[in-house]
Amino acid sequence: MLDVGRHPNIELMAYSEVDKVEGEAGAFKVTVRRKARYVDEDRCTGCGACAEKCPTVVSDAFNEGLGQRRAVYSWFAQGIPSTHTIDADHCRQLNGKKCGICKKVCQADAIDFEQQDRFIDIDAGAIIVASGYDVFDASRIPEYQYRQIPNVITAIEFERLLSASGPTSGHLHRPSDLAVEEEIKGLEKKAAKALKMLGKFEKKYEKGSEEFYLEYRDGKYEGDEDRRKWAEKYEAYLAVSGPLEEMKKEAEAFDVAKRLAFVQCVGSRDFRFYPFCSGYCCMHSIKEAIIANEHEPETTSVIFGMDIRAVGKGFEEYKIRGGNQSGISYIRGRVAEIVEGPGHNPVVVYEDTRERKVMEQAFDMVILATACAPSRDVEGLAEILGIEINRFGFFQTGTSQPLDTTRPGIFTCGCAHGPMDIPESVAQASGAAARAAQILTDSRMRKAS
Amino acid sequence: MNRDIVVIGGGIAGIQSSLDLAEMGFKVYLVEKLPSIGGKMAQLDKTFPTNDCAI
Amino acid sequence: MRIGVFICDCGSNIAGHLDCAAVTEYGSNLPGVVYAKENLYTCSEAGIVEIQKGIKDHNLNRVVVASCSPRTHQPLFQSSCAAAGLNPYLFEMVNIRDQCSWVHMQERDRATEKAKDLVRMGVSKAAFLEPQDDIEASLIPRVLVIGAGVAGLSAAETMADMGLEVVLVEKEAEPGGLLNDLYRLSPYGENSSERIGEIIKAVSSKPNVTLYTGSRVEDIGGYIWDVDITVRQGGGETVKEKVGCVVVATGAVPLTPEGLYGYNGRDVITQMELEERLLKGEVEAKGIVMIQCAGARSPEREYCSRICCQTAVKNARLLREQSPETRVHILYRDMQMYGTENEQMLWDARGEGVRFDVFLPDRPPEVGEGKVRFYQPLTGERVEIPCELTVLSTPLVPREDSASLSQLLRVPVDQNGFFLEAHAKLRPLDFATDGIFVCGSARYPANVEEARSQGLGVSSRIATILFKEKLVTSAIVAEIDPATCVGCMGCMEMCPYGAIDYLPEEGVCRVNRILCKGCGCCASTCPSQSAMLKGFKPNQLLAQIRAV
């Protein structure tokens, strides 16, 4: 990523989209919409002072909504460019409210609320479309109850939980536990506020609130407006402190998730959604199970899949190593259903094809290996580029030139071309680069420029 | 004939294409819709089978 | 000595957690320092101007920047120094952010003291820095491709169009590799020989491709970017060629499963043999059982060969297409039909009536006279399938001569004997050694589309080097003093890049500075301190350490 940022031959246009393509191979005219960041890319140093002071808290999409960011943000800490961006949907200033704090704290004077989308025309000889894929929305599968059962999460969400730079600093806290802890924090704030208020009354009347309240209940202070308020505040405090204590007791028993289930083919190899195999998910699950076991050696994982497709260099060996050393067992079959058991434990219902029995097993957390879906804007992009998509929703390519799209001069690679793992993406990316160079190199001249 | 190249998408594939072409001496415009490049791979903790850092 | 020290606030990233003004003041009083300046952002345009102005106004001959990580910013600062007329190797960087302010956020005073220590260390080392010149090497725009299968041919075709000269060496009498012996290709059922014929035709028409068939690469000498190769041709005569880069595209061969499942080449055959019979129209059997993972995913050969499942399904469908009454039964462990078209082919085969059954590796099928028996876990019963032909899907295995080729090229193979790339994820087509690349089944089993994409990919990797006028690399490389080297060759074993040679006549080791990446492994190994890494010599490092 860094190399891209500082390569003199690469002009990086982040936060931008292709708007229009005209012309033909060797002479395309590409119009790029540079979306308004409301931050001057040339001035912003990425120091983050603005995000530190921004009062608006927003769910963090990079962390799959498991964490929070501010309305002015960097996509992720090591992002290239490190330029911050103002989220126009949430920024107070851009929504007509008084704020502008980021502008005040920015020492580089980079905040620009007046910035507009800009359109830039580029003359290009070739185009490579490497627009990737989208993660399948697992909530479309009713029987897995994703978003209904808190401890059923997706593989990419699990990735963020495992990450040392993620929302839990790499500890496998269960989403249900995180929610309770979040609630405890909220209630503690409320309780502290209430106690402060009670303290004022206690000081004024030189009496503990509990003692006062018993007397009040006996009707001792009838008609005393100020004391009635005190009693009200005390009641409000009790309404908070009771549940708070209970929750705290509950939270004491919280532990990191140690019994994991991975469910394969979530949205893949499924005629209701995508008939194809997403290719990388089996290995992704195995990797996540191995890393989880590295974090916490007591962790055991069960991977449920129709086939375990370890079809890459070193993959089968890695799968076996996972089974031998990382507490992974593999069960053949498609999971029928996930239900919620006691203690927010998801229960996986499946048929054990080897034992020929319908089984139920409870886990601390279930991870759904979601399909590699064609990106949501693939049709729009195909239309802009004037290229075709195949029956699976990825860019159509030829057989004799596997990286050529249906329009000469436009090439594709990676998961925009079809589901594939990283080394295949990288190899194809170099291949697409070669095709572009091939058509743009005058064969009589060796040098490209 | 114009020799510049537009690469759409700043994930691992787009990055690799851009770097290769830039090293060959072509001018590359890398267009990414999100605020930073890196794509899905930037969201990964580690990668198999070597378990080293993602990107 | 005229050292300039630039302390960066990094906004509040550094200045928020330690006293940058105090560190600057401290730096200005260190020995040799004639100028010290604090900047809000040293990497901003204003910060860079400060450095360049400092070099000119104060006649600085060393620059130390104390800021963030050299990984991200050293190239910028170095080139800025060079633009102001200071040799870029007289620049030293100190990391007071990642290694100081960020790790000691709650301890302002102690963080400030640590930053002073770090700056003192950097300044001490800077005094010993020496000017260096980048290393330049000329490049030969000519490439050796070993193997004229689909991967090698695709690489040759693309590179030829890119204006590079290609020397393509094929040991068989005809180019084409395995595709010459295949019938039709998955998933679309194209004719294999027609497909490869097109590619061969395209390559043959390129004036800048020299094809040697029936030939082998016998010797490789010189060093990378300037390789002397000797090709021995079928007739015995040898040809010498000079190339800049090398591509390994030697492919792989299907395993002959001697002793497995009663293999006999008659009614128990391999998929490859089935392809040959299909090609000749010689398949008459009406009951056929295919057994997957024959000789693969076993203790002696752990890996999955990736493409055998798609081959089996493709052939099963072709058999039924040719004669619809043929019964084909595929016994498998996991159907490895990754991706869109492969999985679709599996759905289609099922719909068309090809039978699929799982077998357990601990209870493999038994091939008998006119039948195959297997344990069906789904029913818990032993099932017998009558058949006239049993087809074993055997894995692709490395070619016998890949070990000797790996020695000739000094590139590694993995535990299975396939060529080992530089990085399994991020550099699948490169070797760790510069200038040598790999594609197709020599790396790991690949189907036609994959092998072709990889062949194209390799062309790109090579063009990134050979499109340049000359090669310019960092001067931070190792050198071995021949006066003190005892020729123990300890450094050679440590070098991950094969950059060290032993010169038997002189009895010493020598670093090829073009190949050297400056990792320092040799310097840390050398028992006589003959191997030293420029920019990290003992006097420079000791000055830094003693300043702690």
mmCIF file of C-alpha atoms in Angstrom, chain A residues 144-357:
data_model
loop_
_atom_site.group_PDB
_atom_site.id
_atom_site.type_symbol
_atom_site.label_atom_id
_atom_site.label_comp_id
_atom_site.label_asym_id
_atom_site.label_seq_id
_atom_site.Cartn_x
_atom_site.Cartn_y
_atom_site.Cartn_z
ATOM 1 C CA TYR A 144 -29.181 -18.899 10.550
ATOM 2 C CA GLN A 145 -30.690 -15.920 12.399
ATOM 3 C CA TYR A 146 -27.767 -13.625 11.777
ATOM 4 C CA ARG A 147 -28.516 -10.282 13.477
ATOM 5 C CA GLN A 148 -31.222 -12.051 15.548
ATOM 6 C CA ILE A 149 -28.803 -14.077 17.661
ATOM 7 C CA PRO A 150 -26.033 -11.751 18.823
ATOM 8 C CA ASN A 151 -23.294 -14.386 18.941
ATOM 9 C CA VAL A 152 -23.784 -15.433 15.343
ATOM 10 C CA ILE A 153 -21.343 -13.296 13.360
ATOM 11 C CA THR A 154 -19.710 -13.290 9.935
ATOM 12 C CA ALA A 155 -16.165 -14.323 9.074
ATOM 13 C CA ILE A 156 -15.092 -10.751 8.329
ATOM 14 C CA GLU A 157 -16.560 -9.552 11.646
ATOM 15 C CA PHE A 158 -14.666 -12.326 13.376
ATOM 16 C CA GLU A 159 -11.549 -11.101 11.583
ATOM 17 C CA ARG A 160 -11.987 -7.692 13.214
ATOM 18 C CA LEU A 161 -12.463 -9.315 16.645
ATOM 19 C CA LEU A 162 -9.229 -11.254 16.147
ATOM 20 C CA SER A 163 -7.297 -8.183 15.050
ATOM 21 C CA ALA A 164 -5.016 -6.522 17.574
ATOM 22 C CA SER A 165 -6.039 -3.202 16.035
ATOM 23 C CA GLY A 166 -9.722 -4.146 16.077
ATOM 24 C CA PRO A 167 -12.488 -3.097 18.474
ATOM 25 C CA THR A 168 -11.623 -5.706 21.151
ATOM 26 C CA SER A 169 -7.844 -5.489 20.720
ATOM 27 C CA GLY A 170 -7.842 -9.072 19.527
ATOM 28 C CA HIS A 171 -9.721 -10.620 22.471
ATOM 29 C CA LEU A 172 -12.617 -12.845 21.514
ATOM 30 C CA HIS A 173 -15.303 -11.160 23.575
ATOM 31 C CA ARG A 174 -18.769 -12.268 22.581
ATOM 32 C CA PRO A 175 -21.009 -9.617 21.036
ATOM 33 C CA SER A 176 -23.717 -10.374 23.652
ATOM 34 C CA ASP A 177 -21.172 -9.764 26.415
ATOM 35 C CA LEU A 178 -19.932 -6.614 24.739
ATOM 36 C CA ALA A 179 -23.507 -5.349 24.606
ATOM 37 C CA VAL A 180 -23.971 -5.952 28.346
ATOM 38 C CA GLU A 181 -20.684 -4.247 29.133
ATOM 39 C CA GLU A 182 -21.727 -1.302 26.995
ATOM 40 C CA GLU A 183 -24.988 -1.138 28.931
ATOM 41 C CA ILE A 184 -23.136 -1.328 32.245
ATOM 42 C CA LYS A 185 -21.038 1.638 31.194
ATOM 43 C CA GLY A 186 -24.185 3.588 30.374
ATOM 44 C CA LEU A 187 -25.883 2.707 33.621
ATOM 45 C CA GLU A 188 -22.767 3.480 35.635
ATOM 46 C CA LYS A 189 -22.733 6.954 34.143
ATOM 47 C CA LYS A 190 -26.383 7.388 35.044
ATOM 48 C CA ALA A 191 -25.846 6.044 38.535
ATOM 49 C CA ALA A 192 -22.880 8.333 39.133
ATOM 50 C CA LYS A 193 -24.927 11.309 38.014
ATOM 51 C CA ALA A 194 -27.800 10.311 40.267
ATOM 52 C CA LEU A 195 -25.457 9.826 43.232
ATOM 53 C CA LYS A 196 -24.017 13.287 42.736
ATOM 54 C CA MET A 197 -27.501 14.747 42.851
ATOM 55 C CA LEU A 198 -28.397 12.711 45.964
ATOM 56 C CA GLY A 199 -25.164 13.920 47.567
ATOM 57 C CA LYS A 200 -26.387 17.496 47.337
ATOM 58 C CA PHE A 201 -29.600 16.608 49.176
ATOM 59 C CA GLU A 202 -27.704 14.524 51.727
ATOM 60 C CA LYS A 203 -25.407 17.420 52.465
ATOM 61 C CA LYS A 204 -28.268 19.889 52.683
ATOM 62 C CA TYR A 205 -30.318 17.769 55.076
ATOM 63 C CA GLU A 206 -27.362 16.016 56.741
ATOM 64 C CA LYS A 207 -28.904 12.642 56.262
ATOM 65 C CA GLY A 208 -28.263 9.525 54.166
ATOM 66 C CA SER A 209 -30.673 9.005 51.281
ATOM 67 C CA GLU A 210 -31.612 5.493 52.317
ATOM 68 C CA GLU A 211 -32.517 6.559 55.845
ATOM 69 C CA PHE A 212 -34.421 9.558 54.505
ATOM 70 C CA TYR A 213 -36.344 7.456 52.054
ATOM 71 C CA LEU A 214 -37.611 5.084 54.774
ATOM 72 C CA GLU A 215 -38.884 8.072 56.712
ATOM 73 C CA TYR A 216 -40.392 9.587 53.592
ATOM 74 C CA ARG A 217 -42.211 6.380 52.829
ATOM 75 C CA ASP A 218 -43.667 6.496 56.317
ATOM 76 C CA GLY A 219 -45.221 9.826 55.349
ATOM 77 C CA LYS A 220 -42.965 11.954 57.528
ATOM 78 C CA TYR A 221 -42.398 14.777 55.018
ATOM 79 C CA GLU A 222 -45.801 15.182 53.478
ATOM 80 C CA GLY A 223 -46.159 18.422 51.562
ATOM 81 C CA ASP A 224 -42.422 19.126 51.493
ATOM 82 C CA GLU A 225 -41.813 19.821 47.793
ATOM 83 C CA ASP A 226 -38.012 19.779 47.984
ATOM 84 C CA ARG A 227 -37.920 16.447 49.831
ATOM 85 C CA ARG A 228 -40.418 15.007 47.374
ATOM 86 C CA LYS A 229 -37.880 15.770 44.665
ATOM 87 C CA TRP A 230 -35.182 14.058 46.732
ATOM 88 C CA ALA A 231 -37.358 10.971 47.041
ATOM 89 C CA GLU A 232 -37.975 11.004 43.307
ATOM 90 C CA LYS A 233 -34.262 11.208 42.596
ATOM 91 C CA TYR A 234 -33.644 8.350 44.980
ATOM 92 C CA GLU A 235 -36.266 6.204 43.300
ATOM 93 C CA ALA A 236 -34.691 6.971 39.962
ATOM 94 C CA TYR A 237 -31.326 5.919 41.367
ATOM 95 C CA LEU A 238 -32.748 2.622 42.644
ATOM 96 C CA ALA A 239 -34.215 1.956 39.213
ATOM 97 C CA VAL A 240 -30.696 2.168 37.812
ATOM 98 C CA SER A 241 -28.589 0.618 40.569
ATOM 99 C CA GLY A 242 -30.636 -2.570 40.918
ATOM 100 C CA PRO A 243 -30.227 -3.758 37.312
ATOM 101 C CA LEU A 244 -26.681 -2.420 37.320
ATOM 102 C CA GLU A 245 -25.661 -4.686 40.199
ATOM 103 C CA GLU A 246 -27.295 -7.650 38.531
ATOM 104 C CA MET A 247 -25.561 -6.949 35.256
ATOM 105 C CA LYS A 248 -22.224 -6.538 36.974
ATOM 106 C CA LYS A 249 -22.674 -9.902 38.643
ATOM 107 C CA GLU A 250 -23.519 -11.387 35.267
ATOM 108 C CA ALA A 251 -20.515 -9.734 33.660
ATOM 109 C CA GLU A 252 -18.171 -11.229 36.250
ATOM 110 C CA ALA A 253 -18.805 -14.624 34.694
ATOM 111 C CA PHE A 254 -18.010 -13.405 31.166
ATOM 112 C CA ASP A 255 -15.205 -15.184 29.446
ATOM 113 C CA VAL A 256 -13.758 -15.041 25.969
ATOM 114 C CA ALA A 257 -15.377 -17.351 23.426
ATOM 115 C CA LYS A 258 -13.636 -20.713 23.430
ATOM 116 C CA ARG A 259 -16.083 -23.033 21.701
ATOM 117 C CA LEU A 260 -16.426 -21.919 18.110
ATOM 118 C CA ALA A 261 -18.428 -23.204 15.186
ATOM 119 C CA PHE A 262 -17.699 -22.219 11.608
ATOM 120 C CA VAL A 263 -20.523 -22.661 9.125
ATOM 121 C CA GLN A 264 -19.422 -22.971 5.497
ATOM 122 C CA CYS A 265 -21.257 -22.088 2.284
ATOM 123 C CA VAL A 266 -23.363 -19.269 3.733
ATOM 124 C CA GLY A 267 -24.906 -17.942 0.551
ATOM 125 C CA SER A 268 -22.579 -20.038 -1.640
ATOM 126 C CA ARG A 269 -23.467 -23.351 -3.320
ATOM 127 C CA ASP A 270 -27.049 -22.416 -2.565
ATOM 128 C CA PHE A 271 -29.555 -21.952 -5.394
ATOM 129 C CA ARG A 272 -31.530 -19.434 -3.390
ATOM 130 C CA PHE A 273 -28.523 -17.095 -3.503
ATOM 131 C CA TYR A 274 -25.317 -18.002 -5.314
ATOM 132 C CA PRO A 275 -24.844 -21.396 -6.953
ATOM 133 C CA PHE A 276 -21.071 -21.043 -7.133
ATOM 134 C CA CYS A 277 -18.363 -21.929 -4.662
ATOM 135 C CA SER A 278 -16.640 -18.881 -3.216
ATOM 136 C CA GLY A 279 -13.375 -20.734 -3.142
ATOM 137 C CA TYR A 280 -11.571 -19.082 -0.277
ATOM 138 C CA CYS A 281 -14.006 -19.472 2.631
ATOM 139 C CA CYS A 282 -12.973 -22.967 3.756
ATOM 140 C CA MET A 283 -9.393 -21.853 4.181
ATOM 141 C CA HIS A 284 -10.507 -18.586 5.738
ATOM 142 C CA SER A 285 -12.413 -20.478 8.425
ATOM 143 C CA ILE A 286 -9.489 -22.803 9.071
ATOM 144 C CA LYS A 287 -7.186 -19.839 9.408
ATOM 145 C CA GLU A 288 -9.535 -18.037 11.794
ATOM 146 C CA ALA A 289 -9.853 -21.181 13.909
ATOM 147 C CA ILE A 290 -6.078 -21.568 14.051
ATOM 148 C CA ILE A 291 -5.536 -17.922 15.017
ATOM 149 C CA ALA A 292 -8.262 -18.138 17.675
ATOM 150 C CA ASN A 293 -6.492 -21.149 19.107
ATOM 151 C CA GLU A 294 -3.212 -19.219 19.089
ATOM 152 C CA HIS A 295 -4.857 -16.412 21.055
ATOM 153 C CA GLU A 296 -6.388 -18.817 23.569
ATOM 154 C CA PRO A 297 -4.996 -22.367 23.521
ATOM 155 C CA GLU A 298 -8.138 -23.891 25.077
ATOM 156 C CA THR A 299 -10.192 -22.845 22.045
ATOM 157 C CA THR A 300 -11.821 -25.650 20.096
ATOM 158 C CA SER A 301 -13.507 -25.195 16.744
ATOM 159 C CA VAL A 302 -15.856 -27.252 14.647
ATOM 160 C CA ILE A 303 -15.968 -26.501 10.932
ATOM 161 C CA PHE A 304 -19.199 -27.577 9.249
ATOM 162 C CA GLY A 305 -18.947 -27.947 5.487
ATOM 163 C CA MET A 306 -20.204 -30.078 2.610
ATOM 164 C CA ASP A 307 -16.660 -30.371 1.265
ATOM 165 C CA ILE A 308 -13.605 -28.771 2.795
ATOM 166 C CA ARG A 309 -11.978 -27.211 -0.217
ATOM 167 C CA ALA A 310 -8.328 -26.749 0.619
ATOM 168 C CA VAL A 311 -7.237 -26.229 -2.981
ATOM 169 C CA GLY A 312 -4.176 -24.079 -2.866
ATOM 170 C CA LYS A 313 -0.507 -24.477 -2.337
ATOM 171 C CA GLY A 314 0.088 -25.687 1.213
ATOM 172 C CA PHE A 315 -3.629 -25.559 2.063
ATOM 173 C CA GLU A 316 -4.306 -29.257 2.638
ATOM 174 C CA GLU A 317 -1.246 -29.427 4.869
ATOM 175 C CA TYR A 318 -2.488 -26.359 6.752
ATOM 176 C CA LYS A 319 -5.898 -27.954 7.194
ATOM 177 C CA ILE A 320 -4.350 -31.093 8.657
ATOM 178 C CA ARG A 321 -2.118 -29.047 10.924
ATOM 179 C CA GLY A 322 -5.214 -27.187 12.137
ATOM 180 C CA GLY A 323 -6.852 -30.468 13.025
ATOM 181 C CA ASN A 324 -3.800 -31.866 14.785
ATOM 182 C CA GLN A 325 -2.546 -28.816 16.626
ATOM 183 C CA SER A 326 -5.291 -26.234 16.867
ATOM 184 C CA GLY A 327 -8.305 -28.094 18.190
ATOM 185 C CA ILE A 328 -10.237 -28.072 14.920
ATOM 186 C CA SER A 329 -12.624 -30.844 13.966
ATOM 187 C CA TYR A 330 -14.362 -31.064 10.613
ATOM 188 C CA ILE A 331 -17.952 -32.243 10.240
ATOM 189 C CA ARG A 332 -19.378 -32.951 6.822
ATOM 190 C CA GLY A 333 -22.776 -31.497 6.106
ATOM 191 C CA ARG A 334 -24.680 -28.268 5.692
ATOM 192 C CA VAL A 335 -25.934 -26.731 8.920
ATOM 193 C CA ALA A 336 -29.719 -26.807 8.947
ATOM 194 C CA GLU A 337 -30.474 -24.200 11.517
ATOM 195 C CA ILE A 338 -29.033 -22.062 14.297
ATOM 196 C CA VAL A 339 -31.142 -21.344 17.377
ATOM 197 C CA GLU A 340 -30.401 -19.442 20.552
ATOM 198 C CA GLY A 341 -29.787 -21.515 23.652
ATOM 199 C CA PRO A 342 -29.367 -20.494 27.297
ATOM 200 C CA GLY A 343 -26.645 -17.942 28.072
ATOM 201 C CA HIS A 344 -26.853 -16.490 24.576
ATOM 202 C CA ASN A 345 -25.141 -19.618 23.290
ATOM 203 C CA PRO A 346 -26.002 -20.326 19.682
ATOM 204 C CA VAL A 347 -27.006 -23.934 19.077
ATOM 205 C CA VAL A 348 -26.140 -25.507 15.749
ATOM 206 C CA VAL A 349 -28.564 -28.086 14.353
ATOM 207 C CA TYR A 350 -27.064 -30.382 11.756
ATOM 208 C CA GLU A 351 -27.065 -33.868 10.388
ATOM 209 C CA ASP A 352 -23.924 -35.793 11.092
ATOM 210 C CA THR A 353 -23.633 -37.675 7.823
ATOM 211 C CA ARG A 354 -21.039 -40.034 9.228
ATOM 212 C CA GLU A 355 -23.150 -40.966 12.247
ATOM 213 C CA ARG A 356 -26.412 -40.566 10.329
ATOM 214 C CA LYS A 357 -28.047 -38.613 13.134
#
